[in-house]
XYZ file of N, CA, C and O in Angstrom:
724
model
N 39.086 -34.511 11.038
C 37.639 -34.112 10.798
C 36.758 -35.240 10.259
O 36.814 -36.186 9.489
N 35.362 -35.000 10.699
C 34.594 -35.918 10.596
C 33.669 -35.712 9.241
O 33.379 -34.468 8.953
N 33.856 -36.732 8.192
C 33.336 -36.363 7.272
C 31.939 -36.402 6.795
O 31.472 -36.102 5.739
N 31.074 -36.964 8.106
C 30.004 -36.802 7.933
C 29.163 -35.567 8.019
O 29.166 -34.635 9.123
N 28.712 -34.975 7.114
C 27.977 -33.779 7.112
C 26.533 -33.817 7.069
O 26.112 -34.474 6.249
N 25.751 -32.833 7.939
C 24.410 -33.204 7.810
C 24.214 -31.611 7.600
O 24.764 -30.694 7.852
N 22.640 -31.515 7.000
C 22.681 -29.841 6.530
C 21.044 -29.646 6.665
O 20.232 -30.917 6.584
N 20.463 -28.643 6.710
C 19.246 -27.772 6.369
C 18.384 -28.147 7.614
O 17.983 -29.037 7.570
N 18.369 -26.939 8.368
C 17.419 -26.908 9.081
C 16.664 -25.253 8.888
O 17.502 -24.543 8.536
N 15.495 -25.388 8.550
C 14.823 -24.159 8.276
C 14.128 -23.430 9.250
O 13.089 -24.448 9.544
N 14.227 -22.361 9.686
C 13.170 -21.892 10.682
C 12.652 -20.227 9.924
O 13.375 -19.695 9.441
N 11.533 -20.150 9.996
C 10.770 -19.361 9.558
C 10.239 -18.463 10.669
O 9.134 -18.983 11.265
N 10.301 -17.179 10.975
C 10.172 -16.425 12.066
C 8.399 -16.132 11.369
O 8.475 -15.489 10.337
N 7.602 -15.724 12.519
C 6.311 -15.428 11.777
C 6.059 -14.099 11.281
O 5.342 -13.893 10.401
N 6.288 -13.141 12.250
C 6.142 -11.618 11.494
C 7.561 -11.026 11.771
O 8.266 -11.356 12.481
N 7.373 -9.943 11.237
C 8.622 -8.927 11.035
C 8.722 -8.305 12.500
O 9.470 -8.414 13.062
N 7.381 -8.064 12.964
C 7.406 -7.384 14.385
C 6.543 -8.275 14.986
O 5.333 -8.486 14.918
N 7.006 -8.875 16.106
C 6.393 -9.622 17.336
C 6.479 -8.814 18.471
O 7.505 -9.219 19.169
N 5.663 -7.908 18.634
C 5.780 -7.603 20.005
C 4.417 -7.762 20.723
O 3.103 -7.464 20.168
N 4.507 -8.500 21.844
C 3.342 -8.944 22.486
C 2.725 -7.834 23.013
O 3.103 -6.600 23.060
N 1.361 -8.006 23.690
C 0.469 -7.259 24.111
C 1.191 -6.429 25.397
O 0.974 -5.438 25.618
N 1.614 -7.441 26.038
C 2.388 -6.800 27.551
C 3.349 -5.882 26.925
O 3.671 -4.426 27.655
N 4.490 -6.012 26.158
C 5.484 -5.025 25.814
C 4.940 -3.964 25.048
O 5.148 -2.721 25.282
N 4.019 -4.068 24.108
C 3.174 -2.896 23.745
C 2.486 -1.876 24.563
O 2.635 -0.931 24.604
N 1.775 -2.639 25.589
C 1.092 -1.768 26.708
C 2.302 -1.122 27.815
O 2.081 0.063 28.000
N 3.295 -1.828 28.000
C 4.413 -0.969 28.853
C 5.151 0.008 27.823
O 5.536 1.094 28.351
N 5.320 0.130 26.515
C 5.825 0.925 25.712
C 4.839 2.053 25.526
O 5.397 3.443 25.875
N 3.563 1.804 25.571
C 2.553 3.122 25.485
C 2.492 3.699 26.901
O 2.528 4.963 27.026
N 2.882 3.175 27.854
C 2.755 3.545 29.296
C 3.783 4.297 29.422
O 3.955 5.637 29.825
N 4.993 3.820 29.105
C 6.462 4.788 29.506
C 6.330 6.029 28.539
O 6.649 7.203 29.123
N 5.711 5.960 27.355
C 5.615 7.129 26.491
C 4.808 8.181 27.121
O 5.041 9.447 27.112
N 3.550 7.545 27.398
C 2.583 8.359 27.800
C 2.932 9.254 29.265
O 2.809 10.330 29.298
N 3.508 8.635 30.219
C 4.029 9.044 31.371
C 5.135 10.021 31.165
O 4.931 11.439 31.729
N 6.087 9.749 30.236
C 7.083 10.754 29.892
C 6.472 12.016 29.296
O 7.233 12.782 29.737
N 5.795 11.685 28.301
C 4.928 13.107 27.723
C 4.369 13.756 28.834
O 4.321 15.288 28.958
N 3.819 13.108 29.650
C 2.767 14.143 30.920
C 3.927 14.735 31.863
O 3.900 15.750 32.297
N 5.104 13.779 32.123
C 6.024 14.489 32.918
C 6.834 15.476 32.247
O 7.038 16.870 32.911
N 7.171 15.618 30.765
C 7.826 16.574 30.053
C 7.082 17.638 30.108
O 7.361 18.793 29.505
N 5.471 17.603 29.971
C 4.807 18.679 29.666
C 4.975 19.661 30.847
O 4.612 20.674 30.636
N 5.406 19.436 32.065
C 5.360 20.150 33.297
C 6.840 21.114 32.696
O 6.860 22.264 33.290
N 7.832 20.430 32.398
C 9.131 21.062 32.135
C 9.215 21.721 30.684
O 9.502 22.858 30.715
N 8.946 20.974 29.517
C 9.125 21.678 28.357
C 8.733 20.743 27.149
O 9.104 19.981 26.617
N 7.587 20.788 27.070
C 6.610 20.041 26.153
C 7.250 19.874 24.773
O 7.624 19.093 24.174
N 7.265 21.294 23.901
C 7.674 21.457 22.662
C 9.311 20.906 22.511
O 9.266 20.001 21.638
N 10.167 21.047 23.407
C 11.579 20.564 23.236
C 11.439 19.194 23.225
O 12.033 18.352 22.742
N 10.703 18.726 24.446
C 10.510 17.187 24.790
C 10.168 16.334 23.396
O 10.683 15.346 22.648
N 8.890 16.820 22.819
C 8.258 16.030 21.768
C 9.232 16.276 20.511
O 9.205 15.313 19.530
N 9.901 17.419 20.222
C 11.138 17.221 19.168
C 12.186 16.349 19.210
O 12.381 15.476 18.467
N 12.921 16.262 20.889
C 13.621 15.317 20.727
C 13.145 13.970 20.334
O 13.690 13.223 19.876
N 12.063 13.653 21.059
C 11.481 12.530 21.072
C 11.012 11.859 19.697
O 11.394 10.731 19.231
N 10.688 12.737 18.987
C 10.265 12.482 17.675
C 11.592 12.379 16.733
O 11.603 11.436 16.046
N 12.265 13.058 17.019
C 13.624 12.802 15.975
C 14.584 11.316 16.340
O 14.910 10.849 15.299
N 14.503 11.338 17.725
C 15.204 10.014 18.139
C 14.290 8.958 17.817
O 15.272 7.921 17.311
N 13.031 8.833 17.922
C 12.355 7.541 17.652
C 12.241 7.391 16.034
O 12.192 6.321 15.728
N 12.333 8.525 15.473
C 11.997 8.249 13.755
C 13.692 7.697 13.531
O 13.460 6.688 12.698
N 14.665 8.276 13.801
C 15.888 7.585 13.616
C 15.945 6.348 14.215
O 16.718 5.537 13.307
N 15.727 5.899 15.194
C 15.962 4.584 15.670
C 14.965 3.243 14.727
O 15.078 2.738 14.414
N 13.879 4.140 14.560
C 12.801 3.221 13.829
C 13.328 3.134 12.302
O 13.395 1.724 11.787
N 14.106 4.017 11.511
C 14.398 4.342 10.414
C 15.691 2.985 10.448
O 15.893 2.211 9.231
N 16.613 2.815 11.276
C 17.504 2.079 11.594
C 16.818 0.565 11.840
O 17.772 -0.438 11.091
N 15.964 0.322 12.146
C 15.528 -1.213 12.637
C 14.908 -1.516 11.543
O 15.208 -2.642 11.244
N 14.198 -0.880 10.727
C 13.570 -1.483 9.410
C 14.246 -0.774 8.206
O 13.663 -0.865 7.133
N 15.433 -0.285 8.147
C 15.804 0.026 6.983
C 16.055 -1.017 5.634
O 15.744 -0.714 4.493
N 16.273 -2.292 6.008
C 16.365 -3.238 5.029
C 14.779 -3.582 4.330
O 14.784 -3.691 3.043
N 13.702 -3.535 5.221
C 12.362 -3.535 4.527
C 12.027 -2.423 3.615
O 11.633 -2.827 2.757
N 12.557 -1.428 4.048
C 12.209 -0.214 3.373
C 13.272 0.082 1.882
O 12.500 0.229 0.933
N 14.187 -0.513 2.429
C 14.846 -0.331 0.810
C 14.571 -1.336 -0.329
O 15.081 -1.257 -1.314
N 14.097 -2.545 0.418
C 14.086 -3.607 -0.494
C 12.306 -3.936 -0.770
O 12.184 -4.924 -1.288
N 11.521 -2.913 -0.326
C 10.263 -3.028 -0.393
C 9.551 -3.448 -1.820
O 8.796 -4.091 -1.998
N 10.441 -2.791 -3.065
C 9.925 -2.787 -4.243
C 10.127 -4.322 -4.867
O 9.031 -4.882 -5.351
N 11.248 -4.558 -4.579
C 11.624 -5.863 -4.914
C 11.007 -7.246 -4.418
O 10.386 -8.141 -4.669
N 10.640 -6.810 -2.903
C 9.754 -7.804 -2.093
C 8.262 -7.925 -2.919
O 7.846 -9.012 -2.790
N 7.863 -6.826 -3.107
C 6.636 -6.534 -3.951
C 6.488 -7.497 -4.837
O 5.483 -8.002 -5.251
N 7.537 -7.383 -5.760
C 7.672 -7.839 -7.219
C 7.704 -9.348 -6.988
O 7.028 -10.096 -7.345
N 8.710 -9.873 -6.158
C 9.454 -11.083 -6.654
C 8.597 -11.964 -5.154
O 8.531 -13.092 -5.231
N 8.157 -11.318 -4.163
C 7.715 -11.952 -3.183
C 8.470 -12.776 -1.976
O 8.238 -13.232 -1.021
N 10.118 -12.192 -2.273
C 10.866 -12.783 -1.290
C 12.034 -11.967 -1.553
O 12.566 -11.558 -2.911
N 12.711 -11.366 -0.565
C 14.415 -10.934 -0.819
C 15.144 -11.648 -0.051
O 15.077 -11.807 1.299
N 16.344 -12.067 -0.710
C 17.121 -13.014 0.105
C 18.388 -12.307 0.462
O 19.012 -11.580 -0.715
N 19.192 -12.399 1.534
C 20.376 -12.101 1.460
C 21.342 -13.382 1.925
O 21.005 -14.110 2.817
N 22.311 -13.620 1.166
C 23.572 -14.411 1.674
C 24.586 -13.722 2.488
O 24.949 -12.873 1.925
N 24.825 -14.111 3.890
C 25.660 -13.537 4.535
C 27.106 -13.609 3.813
O 27.793 -14.936 3.463
N 28.103 -12.532 3.956
C 29.403 -12.677 3.220
C 30.134 -11.909 4.224
O 29.543 -11.197 5.033
N 31.259 -12.223 4.248
C 32.180 -11.641 5.446
C 32.605 -10.057 5.142
O 32.130 -9.503 6.015
N 32.419 -9.778 4.072
C 32.890 -8.240 3.985
C 31.374 -7.325 4.267
O 31.243 -6.472 4.731
N 30.153 -7.772 3.838
C 28.849 -7.091 4.197
C 28.359 -7.508 5.740
O 27.962 -6.553 6.239
N 28.918 -8.628 6.316
C 28.679 -8.743 7.830
C 29.555 -7.943 8.571
O 29.039 -7.359 9.567
N 30.720 -7.531 8.020
C 31.557 -6.696 8.780
C 30.789 -5.292 8.772
O 30.819 -4.512 9.673
N 30.500 -4.898 7.599
C 29.908 -3.409 7.521
C 28.764 -3.677 8.395
O 28.520 -2.469 9.142
N 27.798 -4.765 8.488
C 26.628 -4.497 9.201
C 26.801 -4.477 10.556
O 26.090 -4.029 11.549
N 28.000 -5.214 11.130
C 28.138 -5.079 12.495
C 28.786 -4.022 12.847
O 28.561 -3.578 13.993
N 29.566 -3.261 12.145
C 30.146 -2.048 12.582
C 28.840 -0.864 12.718
O 28.933 -0.071 13.356
N 28.155 -0.963 11.678
C 26.658 -0.322 11.744
C 25.908 -0.506 13.026
O 25.749 0.452 13.848
N 25.651 -1.805 13.297
C 24.839 -2.170 14.640
C 26.137 -1.619 15.922
O 25.104 -1.284 16.646
N 27.065 -1.994 15.798
C 28.017 -1.079 16.918
C 28.078 -0.075 17.193
O 27.873 0.694 18.129
N 27.951 0.843 16.111
C 28.035 2.359 16.241
C 26.605 2.676 16.740
O 26.336 3.612 17.469
N 25.712 2.106 16.118
C 24.212 2.508 16.766
C 24.084 2.120 18.236
O 23.548 3.082 19.170
N 24.666 0.906 18.405
C 24.485 0.529 19.928
C 25.348 1.499 21.022
O 24.858 2.013 21.975
N 26.521 1.942 20.482
C 27.515 2.773 21.425
C 26.723 4.100 21.614
O 26.567 5.118 22.521
N 26.259 4.546 20.088
C 25.444 5.962 20.122
C 24.159 5.828 21.141
O 23.663 6.665 21.892
N 23.197 4.742 21.116
C 22.183 4.336 22.224
C 22.774 4.477 23.443
O 21.759 4.895 24.291
N 23.859 4.194 23.628
C 24.313 4.173 25.110
C 24.917 5.710 25.804
O 24.445 6.028 26.537
N 25.703 6.154 24.749
C 26.671 7.133 25.517
C 26.035 8.486 24.635
O 26.277 9.545 25.656
N 25.343 8.814 23.812
C 24.604 9.927 23.316
C 23.431 10.666 24.548
O 23.707 11.785 24.790
N 22.820 10.160 25.513
C 22.095 10.612 26.355
C 23.234 10.941 27.423
O 22.585 12.047 28.158
N 24.228 10.121 27.852
C 24.977 10.454 28.718
C 25.976 11.983 28.261
O 26.380 12.712 29.166
N 26.160 12.103 26.783
C 27.079 13.206 26.729
C 26.042 14.234 26.428
O 26.128 15.367 26.681
N 24.799 13.842 26.051
C 23.816 15.151 26.114
C 23.485 15.777 27.632
O 23.400 16.707 27.825
N 23.474 14.887 28.472
C 23.609 15.306 29.963
C 24.499 16.606 30.634
O 24.360 17.545 31.187
N 25.722 16.277 29.804
C 27.133 16.969 30.080
C 26.985 18.381 29.077
O 27.565 19.299 29.303
N 26.571 18.299 28.099
C 27.042 19.362 27.005
C 25.571 20.191 26.891
O 26.023 21.513 26.554
N 24.436 20.135 27.422
C 23.282 20.859 27.133
C 23.096 21.579 28.426
O 23.303 20.975 29.438
N 22.446 22.748 28.544
C 21.939 23.360 29.795
C 20.936 22.912 30.417
O 20.147 21.671 29.963
N 20.792 22.858 31.700
C 20.199 21.950 32.664
C 18.591 21.584 32.205
O 18.586 20.362 32.227
N 17.924 22.310 32.262
C 16.762 21.570 31.793
C 16.629 20.903 30.392
O 15.864 20.038 30.235
N 17.448 21.480 29.495
C 17.392 20.841 28.069
C 18.248 19.670 27.996
O 17.689 18.631 27.257
N 18.921 19.331 29.156
C 19.815 18.275 28.886
C 18.782 16.627 29.367
O 18.869 15.874 28.889
N 18.020 17.408 30.391
C 17.032 16.160 31.055
C 16.036 15.476 29.870
O 15.863 14.701 29.574
N 15.650 16.647 29.269
C 14.968 16.701 28.153
C 15.332 15.867 26.873
O 14.658 15.204 26.522
N 16.378 16.279 26.386
C 16.930 15.597 25.434
C 17.512 14.165 25.698
O 17.191 13.253 25.010
N 18.022 13.717 26.889
C 18.145 12.310 27.372
C 17.190 11.627 27.496
O 17.041 10.477 26.854
N 16.166 12.218 28.116
C 14.721 11.504 28.498
C 14.100 10.947 27.043
O 13.591 10.072 26.567
N 14.297 12.124 26.042
C 13.866 11.969 24.661
C 14.511 11.013 23.811
O 13.829 10.109 23.236
N 15.482 10.767 24.187
C 16.541 9.613 23.298
C 16.244 8.269 24.089
O 15.747 7.238 23.333
N 16.134 8.286 25.391
C 15.956 6.834 25.997
C 14.380 6.535 25.886
O 13.938 5.485 25.259
N 13.370 7.494 25.926
C 11.992 6.994 25.480
C 11.701 7.092 24.028
O 10.570 6.268 23.433
N 12.734 7.219 23.318
C 12.387 7.358 21.748
C 12.520 5.641 21.719
O 11.956 5.340 20.413
N 13.162 4.871 22.078
C 13.435 3.360 22.065
C 11.909 2.646 22.048
O 11.708 2.091 20.941
N 11.144 2.720 23.050
C 9.897 2.099 23.165
C 8.972 2.915 22.272
O 8.274 2.295 21.667
N 9.209 4.249 22.023
C 8.310 4.750 20.867
C 8.706 4.266 19.585
O 7.432 4.203 18.664
N 9.729 4.094 19.221
C 9.974 3.344 17.838
C 9.590 2.139 17.978
O 8.878 1.518 16.685
N 9.300 1.264 18.821
C 8.811 -0.019 18.678
C 7.145 0.136 18.179
O 6.540 -0.737 17.422
N 6.528 1.086 18.959
C 5.238 1.517 18.424
C 5.072 1.816 17.307
O 4.238 1.327 16.714
N 5.642 2.759 16.790
C 5.974 3.196 15.393
C 6.441 2.064 14.420
O 5.670 1.991 13.379
N 7.310 1.323 14.838
C 7.555 -0.004 13.956
C 6.399 -0.900 13.757
O 6.171 -1.258 12.541
N 5.732 -1.244 14.699
C 4.489 -1.874 14.531
C 3.404 -0.991 13.662
O 2.882 -1.966 12.525
N 3.186 0.204 13.854
C 2.230 0.920 12.847
C 2.997 0.918 11.182
O 2.026 0.902 10.569
N 4.112 1.136 11.182
C 4.765 1.126 9.762
C 4.546 -0.264 9.079
O 4.183 -0.294 7.980
N 4.984 -1.463 9.770
C 5.065 -2.541 9.081
C 3.384 -3.130 9.021
O 3.201 -3.615 7.831
N 2.544 -2.434 9.777
C 0.982 -2.882 9.545
C 0.486 -2.066 8.448
O -0.168 -2.492 7.550
N 1.061 -0.858 8.332
C 0.898 -0.098 6.924
C 1.440 -0.895 5.614
O 0.721 -0.783 4.442
N 2.522 -1.065 5.513
C 3.167 -1.604 4.412
C 2.720 -2.867 4.268
O 2.161 -3.203 3.093
N 2.279 -3.590 5.189
C 1.263 -4.904 4.918
C -0.111 -4.688 4.399
O -0.570 -5.536 3.577
N -0.710 -3.738 4.720
C -1.952 -3.398 4.170
C -1.807 -2.865 2.865
O -2.335 -3.010 1.753
N -0.780 -1.915 2.663
C -0.511 -1.568 1.087
C -0.255 -2.825 0.487
O -0.444 -2.732 -0.988
N 0.638 -3.445 0.861
C 0.974 -4.825 -0.146
C -0.019 -5.922 -0.022
O -0.355 -6.356 -1.200
N -0.992 -5.881 0.879
C -1.847 -6.886 1.004
C -1.633 -8.344 1.680
O -2.284 -9.365 1.625
N -0.374 -8.667 2.020
C 0.041 -9.792 2.460
C 0.885 -9.564 3.846
O 1.575 -8.207 4.304
N 1.183 -10.444 4.614
C 2.160 -10.518 5.858
C 3.426 -10.360 5.484
O 3.504 -11.345 4.407
N 4.405 -9.492 6.134
C 5.705 -9.476 5.760
C 6.162 -10.290 6.627
O 6.366 -10.195 7.896
N 7.145 -11.488 6.471
C 7.843 -12.413 7.339
C 9.209 -12.413 7.322
O 9.844 -12.120 6.048
N 10.015 -12.650 8.174
C 11.445 -12.751 8.267
C 11.686 -14.455 8.164
O 10.876 -15.030 8.571
N 12.646 -14.584 7.465
C 13.191 -16.033 7.389
C 14.526 -16.425 7.274
O 15.422 -15.442 7.085
N 14.877 -17.532 8.166
C 16.691 -17.761 8.334
C 16.831 -19.297 7.577
O 15.878 -20.139 7.891
N 17.772 -19.458 7.166
C 17.917 -20.773 6.445
C 19.229 -21.107 7.207
O 20.212 -20.171 7.049
N 19.267 -22.084 8.085
C 20.363 -22.376 8.854
C 20.815 -23.730 8.441
O 20.442 -24.657 7.844
N 22.260 -24.078 8.256
C 23.113 -25.263 8.133
C 23.824 -25.700 9.253
O 24.454 -25.078 10.048
N 23.697 -27.060 9.395
C 24.397 -27.832 10.499
C 25.480 -28.471 9.566
O 25.079 -29.259 9.053
N 26.714 -28.204 10.173
C 27.722 -29.114 9.635
C 28.650 -29.612 10.657
O 29.455 -28.687 11.381
N 29.011 -30.791 10.900
C 29.652 -31.161 11.906
C 28.990 -30.718 13.513
O 30.181 -29.999 14.306
N 28.012 -30.665 13.502
C 27.357 -30.237 15.031
C 27.448 -28.630 14.991
O 27.501 -28.193 15.988
N 27.964 -27.939 14.002
C 28.141 -26.470 14.128
C 27.151 -25.761 13.436
O 26.591 -26.438 12.184
N 26.361 -24.837 13.788
C 25.235 -24.053 12.934
C 25.556 -22.996 12.538
O 26.456 -21.810 12.996
N 25.398 -22.750 11.192
C 25.815 -21.514 10.412
C 24.582 -20.822 9.638
O 23.752 -21.638 9.258
N 24.467 -19.649 9.367
C 23.593 -18.995 8.725
C 23.857 -18.803 7.479
O 24.960 -18.755 6.900
N 23.031 -19.540 6.630
C 23.288 -19.743 5.194
C 22.674 -18.717 4.169
O 23.261 -18.163 3.594
N 21.527 -18.259 4.738
C 20.770 -17.292 4.059
C 19.621 -16.719 4.962
O 19.170 -17.526 5.695
N 19.420 -15.382 4.821
C 18.204 -14.874 5.563
C 17.421 -13.820 4.587
O 17.794 -13.641 3.346
N 16.403 -13.253 4.862
C 15.635 -12.226 4.152
C 14.274 -12.341 4.631
O 13.572 -12.516 5.764
N 13.340 -11.841 3.850
C 12.186 -11.391 3.792
C 11.154 -12.146 2.750
O 11.619 -12.348 1.724
N 10.016 -12.321 3.135
C 9.064 -13.028 2.264
C 7.792 -12.640 2.464
O 7.268 -11.893 3.623
N 6.864 -12.496 1.486
C 5.413 -12.086 1.832
C 4.566 -13.355 1.884
O 4.785 -14.479 1.373
N 3.712 -13.452 3.014
C 2.969 -14.678 3.414
C 1.628 -14.440 2.528
O 0.807 -13.366 3.202
N 1.306 -15.046 1.835
C -0.069 -15.231 0.882
C -1.191 -15.138 1.834
O -1.145 -16.100 2.473
N -2.101 -14.402 1.955
C -3.176 -14.453 2.733
C -4.187 -15.419 2.209
O -3.734 -15.825 1.159
N -5.339 -16.103 2.845
C -6.103 -16.993 2.238
C -6.852 -16.704 1.156
O -6.942 -17.552 0.254
N -7.121 -15.610 0.950
C -7.725 -15.047 -0.358
C -6.821 -15.008 -1.278
O -7.257 -15.492 -2.715
N -5.384 -15.062 -1.278
C -4.463 -14.631 -2.345
C -3.543 -15.908 -2.384
O -2.401 -15.900 -3.051
N -3.899 -16.894 -2.006
C -3.018 -18.303 -2.007
C -3.011 -18.892 -3.160
O -2.515 -19.812 -3.662
N -3.833 -18.620 -4.296
C -4.031 -19.324 -5.542
C -3.185 -18.580 -6.330
O -2.612 -19.197 -7.612
N -2.138 -17.396 -5.919
C -1.611 -17.043 -7.042
C -0.183 -17.616 -7.431
O 0.316 -18.457 -6.515
């Protein structure tokens, strides 16, 4: 084993939600086209499925920001140190969500009656880009409430040419007006 150990590379991602204008416009277009299409079939059922699925996906995506918002506001930084036990739990949650994201629309196609199965499956599938739109809006709302930008950060360690995640979390990026704090 090489006793020569090198460490610390720090990478800070700029924003919690980095959605390019192109991705945002594609998401909006998909949602609007699906709403117009489903208006002809069953508008109330579709909007119900779309709102339930998109809010569920949204809450899954930004759950840690929402859980630790008070601490983030007070301290300005929330840090998570990866541990094997919490990593297993998070991986199981992510795997379960991914499996539900893939198989729930397929299951709904077989369980519900004919027009409603299309509405439910399409509501779930279009709930993903709609949740991106909602995520941008929620994070912008949280940032305006706090008065600072919310950023993700990662601290990586390089040991014997292997890259390890040392810690990660969220921090508040002070605006130019509040940089004196």
